[in-house]
């Protein structure tokens, strides 16, 4: 039986079996190109996989043009998502903490412009050929050097495997990958604000003038606009790309090129420089939405880095929200947060303004899903502002009365201490109105539904949204614990939203959830202003405390923090046990607090600090010149403690030891180390060492050879066999 005679259903089963058997749940398009060459039918099927999701750099665009030009542009029908990763100039350690100079900025803008222009030119050739299907384009830019200097986020690496929702099929795979990479990337040198001037302080990338004579796009010197591309229906800028793209560049792309854009997702980080913040704040929504007539879905998630933005904290500004309310009347889905104050979106509907001016001329005829971050939904241990929250919830009810198609509205907020969300859901009759927060579990109080809030939502549901029954109201606790809220800056609340995959791209959402569970902060005490760091340091030195308080050591730590603590202690031991790296106390000083202490009086008399231990060990390694750690038998952390049990080996092949000449004898022994870690540095080190085993094997112990396994060099050299010897 020939291939052509097989039923279509059987062919499809064979194709799917090939994909599953060969590649499992891995990204299959990386190895399917050869299968597409078997026949025309095989080509059509397997190219639908290979072209479904594409990741391209600017160096790939020439080949991409060749395989999609002319009649081959039909391949773009298969493309659902295309990610353009623009590779910028590299830099070295001499400038990694300095802002980019003007020449570098111009060069990077030229690289970015050229890559975007070339891609748009390729895509424009396929205009009108996709028969109603469109491409979602993701844009990002990075320097290969970004991953090797101050801010080492493994999610920037080329080999990061989680790109789309399809890559998230196995939660265990995601967790293991992130736990492993987080432990590998952990550094024990705290970042300072000055460290990040290049990576996070450089102005956002811009599209340079297309009339530039130094870069030729078509007719030299002629006034040109960006190529018009109607097959791009979605544009994404995700949060794991730290190089921002300017509002002006987005404006040009939307107005000049993406004439069929339906969806915009912008997850770029909040700018560091105050001037950039003001530019985004004053012009983003008014400029981006002006003339974007085809846009129906807008998702903006602007997060901040608490270390970088501490000199320019977020201030309440309802202006952007008010602009958004006026410009969003044609949207079907809208999500804004968390560093953008969305209260302004509801401002015209606040009770006092409605009473004075009446209803505004706002009407959202097609808006179905709405998610807004709202700083008024906050509390502290001292309580919350019931009146402010009531005003917001009443304004939300009034605004909902102007949204006849509304299915779900969620207002939410999270900071280091509190998380809360409000949800209206019209998926059932009666609809539901829900309040959830961590307040009850944290402080013992919670919101109370006011009469005005209930009446407002009852009227909206039954009069304006045509439900036959009044809403059901409920108050439920959030199960966020204190450490999760602190580590995620409250962003973990997003996982509890019904509209969470609207608020964040699915991969970004999974990353935020992981950060909430495992910790996010690479910032330590050195992110404080210098005068505060100095004062804190002096207080510790003057107090001369020799131990960490019990309460401090029992603070629950995230898994990522525990892994970083283990990596710190392993780094210390690796240096201490290295004949080449251990130059004495100065070799490990950067890993320890200045007033740290060491305890092992029986085996290391006279050693009072971890630096003293390194000095003593360096002296021993002058004799045991090939000393090394064979393996770490156990390594675990709990709260502020780390335990390492390890096996070491070496031979007396160096200098004489206390008058004993080089014997050449070899030894293997075990030891245990208990560390206390505070603020990313070692506070104390307690050592338990099988000294007798080592010294007898090396011939250093003042004893005679014996058949007793407790004193027999051969038995001590093979402890596993000795423990089985019942004699």
XYZ file of C-alpha atoms in Angstrom:
727
model
C 0.000 0.000 0.000
C 1.410 3.385 -1.028
C 1.385 6.561 1.053
C -1.036 8.283 -1.316
C -3.612 5.524 -0.877
C -3.763 5.839 2.917
C -6.849 7.510 4.423
C -6.300 11.116 5.521
C -7.106 10.277 9.150
C -4.412 7.592 9.211
C -1.861 9.963 7.675
C -2.544 12.507 10.400
C -2.159 9.838 13.087
C 1.196 8.834 11.595
C 2.360 12.468 11.528
C 1.329 13.040 15.135
C 2.984 9.795 16.238
C 6.232 10.864 14.571
C 6.167 14.175 16.395
C 5.376 12.661 19.792
C 7.783 9.728 19.494
C 10.684 11.797 18.234
C 10.315 14.919 20.315
C 7.849 14.320 23.132
C 6.912 17.574 24.784
C 9.978 19.425 23.548
C 9.710 22.131 20.945
C 9.362 19.955 17.802
C 10.057 22.527 15.105
C 13.786 22.441 15.834
C 14.218 19.066 14.131
C 11.382 18.714 11.668
C 12.884 20.479 8.654
C 14.348 17.277 7.205
C 10.989 15.488 7.410
C 9.386 18.249 5.357
C 11.565 17.188 2.406
C 10.047 13.687 2.106
C 7.112 14.687 -0.102
C 4.753 17.555 -0.850
C 2.200 16.217 1.637
C 4.844 15.809 4.314
C 6.106 19.293 3.555
C 2.686 20.866 4.067
C 2.195 19.143 7.420
C 5.643 19.542 8.947
C 6.105 23.114 7.755
C 2.931 23.934 9.654
C 5.008 22.992 12.728
C 8.351 24.475 11.758
C 6.857 27.861 10.861
C 4.284 28.006 13.661
C 6.547 29.754 16.160
C 9.723 31.445 14.976
C 12.537 33.156 16.879
C 14.793 35.286 14.682
C 17.776 37.559 15.148
C 18.790 40.191 12.630
C 21.363 37.784 11.182
C 18.537 35.349 10.323
C 16.478 37.820 8.313
C 18.250 37.312 4.986
C 17.614 33.551 5.069
C 14.072 34.159 6.310
C 13.467 36.417 3.314
C 14.742 33.745 0.923
C 12.433 31.010 2.244
C 9.312 33.219 2.318
C 9.634 35.250 -0.865
C 7.480 34.874 -3.955
C 5.280 31.809 -3.983
C 6.928 30.644 -0.749
C 5.261 33.425 1.222
C 2.443 30.920 1.740
C 4.607 29.565 4.585
C 3.682 32.634 6.608
C 0.145 31.257 6.771
C 1.464 28.778 9.326
C 3.122 31.409 11.518
C 1.217 32.240 14.659
C 3.981 33.937 16.583
C 7.265 35.524 15.480
C 9.840 36.780 17.961
C 12.472 39.223 16.700
C 15.397 39.346 19.152
C 17.654 42.211 18.124
C 21.271 41.709 19.186
C 22.896 45.009 20.189
C 26.575 45.915 20.642
C 28.625 44.057 23.222
C 30.531 45.753 26.039
C 33.214 44.805 28.533
C 33.833 45.163 32.249
C 35.457 48.567 31.810
C 32.121 50.149 30.873
C 29.527 47.710 32.260
C 28.659 50.118 35.086
C 28.707 53.270 32.974
C 25.806 54.731 30.994
C 25.985 54.212 27.253
C 27.728 57.087 25.486
C 26.096 58.921 22.602
C 27.967 56.934 19.961
C 26.806 53.619 21.436
C 23.232 54.856 21.729
C 23.223 55.909 18.083
C 24.787 52.621 17.008
C 22.283 50.514 18.967
C 19.377 52.562 17.620
C 20.704 52.011 14.098
C 20.970 48.250 14.691
C 17.458 48.143 16.112
C 16.025 50.254 13.291
C 17.718 48.177 10.609
C 16.462 44.887 12.056
C 12.888 46.127 12.448
C 12.879 47.727 8.985
C 14.165 44.577 7.296
C 11.604 42.359 9.025
C 8.746 44.700 8.141
C 9.906 44.724 4.527
C 9.790 40.917 4.431
C 6.361 40.734 6.063
C 4.907 43.482 3.887
C 5.461 41.287 0.823
C 2.867 38.876 2.235
C 0.148 41.482 2.805
C -3.287 40.085 2.100
C -2.066 36.498 1.727
C -3.080 34.996 5.066
C -6.817 34.757 4.448
C -7.864 36.377 7.712
C -5.159 34.852 9.924
C -2.555 37.102 11.437
C 0.850 36.985 13.098
C 1.626 37.985 16.668
C 4.997 39.746 16.654
C 7.177 39.947 19.746
C 9.964 42.531 19.814
C 12.945 42.573 22.160
C 16.544 43.747 22.164
C 19.553 42.694 24.190
C 23.308 42.775 24.281
C 25.062 39.398 24.633
C 27.065 41.089 27.399
C 23.973 41.732 29.529
C 24.045 38.209 30.927
C 27.698 38.365 31.978
C 27.904 41.457 34.139
C 25.880 42.926 36.981
C 22.333 41.752 36.347
C 22.461 38.040 35.606
C 18.915 36.967 34.880
C 19.025 33.543 33.239
C 15.731 34.275 31.470
C 17.713 36.514 29.083
C 19.787 33.584 27.800
C 19.370 32.356 24.224
C 18.708 28.839 25.461
C 15.854 29.818 27.812
C 13.261 27.208 26.754
C 9.969 28.769 27.879
C 8.678 30.990 25.097
C 4.961 30.315 24.665
C 2.135 28.742 26.626
C 2.782 25.441 24.832
C 6.118 25.212 26.672
C 4.385 25.187 30.076
C 2.816 21.742 29.862
C 4.858 20.337 32.779
C 4.984 22.393 35.977
C 7.719 20.169 37.437
C 9.984 20.781 34.437
C 9.461 24.528 34.779
C 10.192 24.479 38.526
C 13.296 22.291 38.249
C 14.758 24.415 35.474
C 14.240 27.663 37.372
C 15.482 26.261 40.679
C 18.652 24.942 39.045
C 19.381 28.092 37.078
C 18.569 30.367 40.003
C 21.094 28.518 42.151
C 23.712 28.664 39.381
C 23.296 32.373 38.782
C 23.299 33.319 42.456
C 25.995 35.861 43.160
C 27.006 37.004 46.587
C 28.044 40.475 45.701
C 25.173 42.869 46.229
C 24.230 45.145 43.371
C 24.473 48.879 43.798
C 22.442 51.440 41.935
C 25.566 52.585 40.109
C 26.105 49.030 38.836
C 22.984 49.244 36.709
C 23.557 52.538 34.906
C 24.287 50.822 31.622
C 21.902 47.908 31.659
C 18.841 49.594 33.115
C 19.650 53.296 33.001
C 20.175 53.746 29.259
C 17.399 55.539 27.404
C 14.898 53.304 25.560
C 15.625 52.236 22.008
C 14.308 54.476 19.245
C 13.670 54.121 15.548
C 16.059 56.562 13.939
C 15.030 58.776 11.066
C 14.446 56.681 7.982
C 15.965 59.516 5.927
C 19.404 58.875 7.421
C 22.049 58.855 4.713
C 24.246 56.458 6.673
C 21.672 53.688 6.490
C 20.028 53.090 3.160
C 16.473 51.811 3.163
C 15.378 51.992 -0.461
C 15.877 55.337 -2.235
C 18.714 57.197 -0.581
C 17.638 60.451 1.020
C 13.970 60.090 0.053
C 11.326 60.665 2.700
C 10.155 57.203 3.702
C 7.646 55.711 6.070
C 7.900 52.296 7.656
C 6.607 49.496 5.418
C 2.884 48.901 5.867
C 2.209 45.420 7.230
C -1.358 44.206 7.579
C -0.587 40.606 8.536
C 0.693 41.576 12.019
C -2.364 41.547 14.277
C -0.609 41.341 17.655
C 2.427 43.081 19.189
C 4.091 41.880 22.401
C 6.859 43.407 24.554
C 7.477 40.993 27.444
C 8.829 41.660 30.933
C 11.861 39.344 30.705
C 13.360 41.736 28.160
C 14.892 44.573 30.164
C 15.846 46.875 27.281
C 12.861 49.138 26.811
C 11.560 50.330 23.458
C 10.536 53.977 23.438
C 6.970 55.219 23.248
C 7.954 57.075 20.080
C 9.068 53.847 18.409
C 5.815 52.126 19.356
C 3.911 55.100 18.003
C 5.660 54.831 14.626
C 5.103 51.084 14.421
C 1.395 51.331 15.205
C 0.613 54.386 13.082
C 2.827 53.727 10.073
C 3.212 49.968 9.834
C 0.749 47.810 11.779
C -2.428 48.974 10.095
C -4.306 45.830 11.146
C -3.140 45.647 14.771
C -5.771 44.129 17.060
C -3.787 43.378 20.211
C -0.985 45.188 22.061
C 0.694 43.665 25.122
C 3.312 45.890 26.762
C 5.069 44.441 29.824
C 8.119 46.708 29.763
C 9.647 47.647 33.094
C 9.135 51.048 34.590
C 11.924 53.376 33.390
C 14.651 54.182 35.885
C 15.333 57.791 34.939
C 12.803 60.376 36.113
C 12.655 62.087 32.716
C 11.784 58.808 31.001
C 9.119 58.119 33.618
C 7.504 61.490 32.993
C 7.549 60.962 29.222
C 5.780 57.629 29.537
C 3.371 58.963 32.132
C 2.268 62.000 30.145
C 2.103 60.590 26.644
C 1.735 56.834 26.578
C -2.015 56.309 26.304
C -2.823 59.511 24.464
C -0.170 58.816 21.812
C -0.383 55.034 21.503
C -4.177 54.896 21.232
C -4.506 57.943 19.003
C -5.314 56.604 15.567
C -5.064 52.898 16.539
C -8.476 52.309 15.032
C -8.228 48.532 14.704
C -6.950 47.894 18.246
C -9.444 45.928 20.341
C -7.294 44.393 23.106
C -4.802 46.352 25.211
C -2.758 44.852 28.049
C -0.197 47.039 29.848
C 1.765 45.662 32.808
C 4.443 48.059 34.034
C 6.448 46.615 36.914
C 9.267 48.194 38.881
C 12.542 47.114 40.425
C 12.430 48.177 44.057
C 16.187 48.769 44.097
C 16.448 50.802 40.911
C 13.298 52.848 41.453
C 13.781 53.685 45.110
C 14.971 57.228 44.340
C 11.918 57.802 42.129
C 9.061 56.009 43.899
C 5.683 55.770 42.274
C 3.470 58.783 42.891
C -0.282 58.906 42.480
C -1.175 60.351 39.087
C -4.666 59.864 37.699
C -3.817 61.620 34.431
C -2.868 58.521 32.392
C -5.961 56.689 33.598
C -8.221 59.553 32.563
C -6.565 59.627 29.136
C -7.102 55.893 28.850
C -10.798 56.136 29.710
C -11.360 58.590 26.874
C -9.275 56.636 24.335
C -10.446 53.082 25.107
C -14.106 53.256 24.076
C -13.654 50.800 21.186
C -11.796 48.103 23.156
C -13.149 44.658 23.995
C -10.449 43.737 26.555
C -8.359 46.035 28.746
C -5.833 45.406 31.512
C -3.642 48.020 33.221
C -1.191 47.651 36.119
C 0.549 47.521 38.496
C 2.761 50.643 38.477
C 0.158 52.648 36.544
C -2.506 54.132 38.792
C -5.732 53.021 37.133
C -7.930 55.003 39.506
C -8.062 57.724 36.872
C -9.945 55.357 34.562
C -12.860 55.435 37.022
C -12.363 59.044 38.091
C -15.313 60.573 36.247
C -17.606 58.008 37.919
C -16.636 58.763 41.532
C -19.748 59.567 43.609
C -18.796 63.193 44.324
C -18.152 63.965 40.643
C -21.308 62.194 39.480
C -23.317 64.210 41.950
C -21.779 67.461 40.738
C -21.483 66.897 36.979
C -23.602 63.852 36.160
C -22.508 60.918 34.016
C -19.610 61.567 31.604
C -19.907 60.964 27.883
C -18.139 57.612 28.142
C -19.649 54.422 26.731
C -17.847 51.149 26.038
C -20.248 49.244 23.768
C -18.025 46.157 23.295
C -15.860 45.988 26.436
C -16.197 42.501 27.932
C -13.186 42.074 30.204
C -11.563 44.749 32.364
C -8.707 44.421 34.895
C -7.308 47.479 36.679
C -4.704 47.858 39.416
C -5.948 50.221 42.095
C -3.716 51.540 44.928
C -6.775 52.443 47.029
C -7.312 48.724 47.711
C -4.534 48.601 50.265
C -4.153 48.106 53.977
C -1.480 48.139 56.667
C -1.347 46.646 60.122
C -3.096 49.829 61.296
C -6.147 49.278 59.094
C -7.568 50.502 55.789
C -9.580 53.397 54.387
C -13.115 52.046 54.113
C -14.413 55.269 52.560
C -11.753 55.332 49.834
C -12.442 51.707 48.918
C -16.196 52.314 48.911
C -15.723 55.242 46.526
C -13.686 53.085 44.129
C -16.166 50.191 44.191
C -19.130 52.533 43.712
C -17.319 54.225 40.812
C -16.644 50.791 39.313
C -20.357 49.966 39.505
C -21.269 53.242 37.792
C -18.673 52.671 35.056
C -19.938 49.106 34.556
C -23.386 50.511 33.810
C -21.805 52.003 30.656
C -20.432 48.610 29.562
C -23.430 46.598 28.307
C -21.311 43.584 27.244
C -19.264 43.391 30.462
C -18.579 39.841 31.631
C -15.765 40.293 34.163
C -14.257 43.289 35.951
C -11.380 42.889 38.403
C -9.708 45.562 40.511
C -6.565 44.457 42.305
C -3.583 45.657 44.300
C -0.483 44.171 45.892
C 2.504 45.537 47.783
C 5.007 44.047 50.236
C 2.431 43.681 52.990
C -1.064 43.433 51.566
C -2.889 41.947 48.596
C -6.522 42.414 47.644
C -8.833 41.955 44.681
C -12.415 42.826 43.778
C -14.229 40.800 41.130
C -17.511 41.235 39.335
C -18.422 38.182 37.246
C -21.459 38.092 35.006
C -21.028 34.559 33.731
C -23.997 33.333 35.748
C -27.396 34.665 36.711
C -27.275 35.893 39.381
C -23.843 37.472 38.819
C -21.292 37.386 41.629
C -19.428 40.169 43.414
C -16.395 38.956 45.377
C -13.807 40.544 47.655
C -10.594 38.681 48.528
C -7.608 39.825 50.593
C -4.901 38.612 52.944
C -5.977 41.107 55.593
C -7.921 38.680 57.776
C -5.054 36.205 57.982
C -2.436 38.927 58.495
C -4.133 41.423 60.800
C -7.511 40.025 61.808
C -9.715 42.548 59.995
C -11.331 42.684 56.565
C -13.572 44.752 54.342
C -17.273 45.066 55.111
C -19.720 45.498 52.239
C -21.290 48.923 52.626
C -24.930 49.556 51.803
C -23.955 52.013 49.032
C -21.622 49.545 47.320
C -24.229 46.789 47.356
C -26.961 49.072 46.036
C -24.695 50.353 43.259
C -23.861 46.887 41.962
C -27.434 45.644 42.339
C -28.668 48.513 40.184
C -25.957 48.012 37.574
C -26.610 44.269 37.275
C -30.399 44.350 37.137
C -31.107 47.661 35.387
C -28.200 48.172 32.980
C -26.824 44.672 32.390
C -30.220 42.915 32.205
C -29.772 40.241 34.848
C -32.964 38.908 36.362
C -31.554 38.473 39.859
C -29.447 40.614 42.155
C -25.751 39.731 42.557
C -24.454 37.377 45.227
C -21.883 39.141 47.454
C -19.064 37.263 49.193
C -15.844 37.963 51.114
C -13.114 35.304 50.954
C -9.537 35.151 52.280
C -6.469 35.006 50.057
C -4.008 32.275 50.983
C -0.906 34.373 50.277
C 1.547 34.055 53.177
C 3.770 36.841 54.423
C 6.994 35.662 52.767
C 5.281 35.208 49.393
C 3.842 38.715 49.525
C 7.169 40.243 50.521
C 9.287 38.355 47.981
C 6.963 39.119 45.074
C 6.212 42.724 46.111
C 2.587 41.595 46.202
C 2.609 40.580 42.535
C 1.632 37.043 43.533
C -1.962 38.259 43.772
C -2.123 38.096 39.968
C -2.363 34.293 40.118
C -5.734 34.651 41.884
C -7.262 36.799 39.160
C -9.801 35.264 36.835
C -8.277 37.440 34.105
C -4.669 36.553 34.997
C -3.717 35.492 31.454
C -5.060 38.808 30.245
C -3.046 40.741 32.830
C 0.157 38.891 31.892
C 1.378 36.764 29.020
C 1.122 33.098 30.139
C 4.903 32.665 30.337
C 5.331 35.976 32.172
C 2.542 34.914 34.533
C 4.299 31.656 35.302
C 7.539 33.548 35.972
C 5.764 35.945 38.352
C 4.150 33.007 40.157
C 7.540 31.327 40.504
C 9.039 34.544 41.846
C 6.215 34.770 44.378
C 6.949 31.242 45.609
C 10.750 31.331 45.488
C 11.762 34.962 45.874
C 12.792 37.600 43.382
C 15.165 39.983 45.040
C 18.789 40.062 43.966
C 18.998 43.318 45.922
C 20.591 43.286 49.321
C 21.503 45.925 51.819
C 23.836 47.774 49.452
C 20.773 48.979 47.562
C 20.116 51.323 50.437
C 21.381 54.889 50.089
C 25.085 54.942 50.900
C 24.674 56.914 54.112
C 22.199 54.294 55.385
C 24.487 51.429 54.393
C 27.388 53.053 56.215
C 25.321 53.653 59.344
C 24.048 50.075 59.333
C 27.589 48.736 58.894
C 28.934 50.826 61.764
C 26.126 49.709 64.069
C 27.063 46.084 63.458
C 30.764 46.686 64.056
C 30.195 48.672 67.253
C 27.767 46.157 68.689
C 30.327 43.321 68.206
C 27.597 40.734 68.363
C 28.885 37.212 67.988
C 25.601 35.530 67.036
C 22.420 36.162 65.139
C 19.261 36.458 67.197
C 17.146 33.320 67.358
C 14.130 35.143 65.953
C 16.134 36.425 63.010
C 17.385 32.950 62.106
C 13.854 31.558 62.179
C 12.501 33.947 59.535
C 11.192 31.643 56.758
C 13.292 31.881 53.608
C 12.215 31.137 50.068
C 13.617 28.142 48.235
C 15.673 30.363 45.952
C 17.201 32.155 48.960
C 18.067 28.821 50.583
C 19.740 27.705 47.354
C 21.730 30.941 47.242
C 22.821 30.385 50.849
C 23.992 26.851 50.020
C 25.881 28.122 46.988
C 27.536 30.808 49.143
C 28.772 28.253 51.690
C 29.982 25.882 48.975
C 31.913 28.745 47.432
C 33.555 29.477 50.786
C 34.554 25.818 51.277
C 35.806 25.485 47.699
C 38.148 28.438 48.228
C 39.268 27.259 51.665
C 40.119 23.811 50.255
C 41.908 25.056 47.152
C 45.734 25.086 47.287
C 45.737 27.683 44.502
C 42.801 29.938 45.473
C 43.323 30.044 49.236
C 45.820 32.829 49.914
C 44.670 33.173 53.500
C 41.865 35.086 55.167
C 41.665 37.721 52.452
C 40.540 35.046 49.964
C 37.218 34.521 51.762
C 36.757 37.904 53.408
C 34.250 39.056 50.768
C 31.938 36.155 51.661
C 31.807 36.877 55.407
C 30.563 39.582 57.722
C 33.405 41.566 59.315
C 32.345 40.397 62.796
C 31.643 36.764 61.849
C 32.896 34.006 64.155
C 34.277 30.448 63.922
C 33.981 27.553 66.422
C 36.184 24.436 66.457
C 38.448 24.807 69.521
C 39.555 21.147 69.647
C 40.747 20.909 66.045
C 41.552 24.526 65.157
C 42.732 26.153 68.383
C 43.328 29.872 68.070
C 40.900 30.310 65.148
C 38.130 32.759 65.998
C 36.793 33.817 62.591
C 36.157 32.150 59.208
C 39.103 34.197 57.953
C 41.325 32.620 60.662
C 40.176 29.189 59.484
C 41.213 30.020 55.928
C 44.635 31.136 57.220
C 45.056 27.879 59.158
C 43.922 25.786 56.214
C 46.360 27.548 53.907
C 49.165 26.494 56.269
C 47.956 22.853 56.204
C 47.807 22.894 52.393
C 51.469 23.828 52.246
C 51.991 20.199 53.312
C 48.894 18.583 51.744
C 49.467 20.328 48.441
C 46.832 18.364 46.487
C 43.998 18.797 48.995
C 40.524 18.818 47.460
C 36.861 18.223 48.257
C 35.742 15.009 46.565
C 32.019 15.618 46.975
C 29.393 17.242 49.128
C 27.583 14.277 50.693
C 24.809 16.430 52.131
C 23.849 20.045 51.560
C 20.684 21.568 52.928
C 19.422 24.816 54.350
C 16.712 25.750 56.790
C 15.865 29.271 57.834
C 19.239 31.007 58.251
C 21.328 27.832 58.638
C 23.252 25.772 56.083
C 24.677 22.300 56.722
C 27.393 20.833 54.515
C 28.760 17.333 55.051
C 31.584 16.590 52.663
C 34.362 14.145 51.825
C 37.913 15.423 51.239
C 41.176 13.824 50.202
C 44.841 14.644 49.798
C 48.388 13.420 50.315
C 51.431 14.647 52.203
C 53.307 15.646 49.070
C 54.399 19.132 50.060
C 56.382 20.735 52.825
C 57.153 19.034 56.153
C 54.331 19.128 58.693
C 55.427 19.945 62.246
C 58.785 18.286 61.708
C 57.372 15.290 59.799
C 58.860 15.047 56.326
C 56.804 14.391 53.226
C 55.469 10.828 53.485
C 53.541 10.647 50.218
C 50.794 8.855 52.093
C 47.230 9.554 50.985
C 44.139 10.099 53.132
C 40.398 10.473 52.731
C 38.112 11.754 55.480
C 34.788 13.438 56.178
C 33.799 16.664 57.882
C 30.695 18.709 58.588
C 30.228 22.458 58.564
C 27.294 24.390 59.987
C 26.946 27.961 58.777
C 24.727 30.838 59.749
C 23.977 33.137 56.801
C 22.577 36.626 57.146
C 22.040 39.132 54.355
C 23.877 37.021 51.793
C 27.070 36.651 53.884
C 28.392 34.167 56.418
C 27.706 35.171 60.017
C 29.176 32.077 61.725
C 30.904 28.780 60.925
C 31.016 25.735 63.228
C 33.326 22.892 62.123
C 33.221 19.189 63.036
C 36.179 17.344 61.519
C 37.252 13.688 61.564
C 40.783 14.768 62.382
C 41.962 11.407 63.688
C 41.085 9.623 60.433
C 43.082 12.076 58.376
C 46.145 12.307 60.581
C 46.550 8.563 61.096
C 46.332 7.898 57.357
C 48.915 10.600 56.638
C 51.224 9.304 59.372
C 50.915 12.436 61.460
C 49.249 10.925 64.552
C 51.596 9.833 67.390
C 50.223 6.237 67.544
C 51.462 2.820 66.526
C 49.787 0.659 63.852
C 46.968 -1.456 65.320
C 44.484 -4.130 64.267
C 41.775 -2.159 66.048
C 39.762 -0.479 63.236
C 39.595 2.672 65.343
C 43.379 3.037 64.969
C 44.112 1.062 61.799
C 45.182 3.229 58.847
C 43.717 0.846 56.250
C 40.375 0.653 58.044
C 40.230 4.397 58.498
C 40.963 4.837 54.801
C 37.897 2.764 53.886
C 35.243 3.751 56.431
C 32.318 2.221 54.493
C 33.899 -1.230 54.643
C 34.953 -0.766 58.241
C 31.442 -0.031 59.442
C 30.345 -3.422 58.103
C 33.165 -5.229 59.958
C 31.571 -6.806 63.040
C 34.926 -7.955 64.419
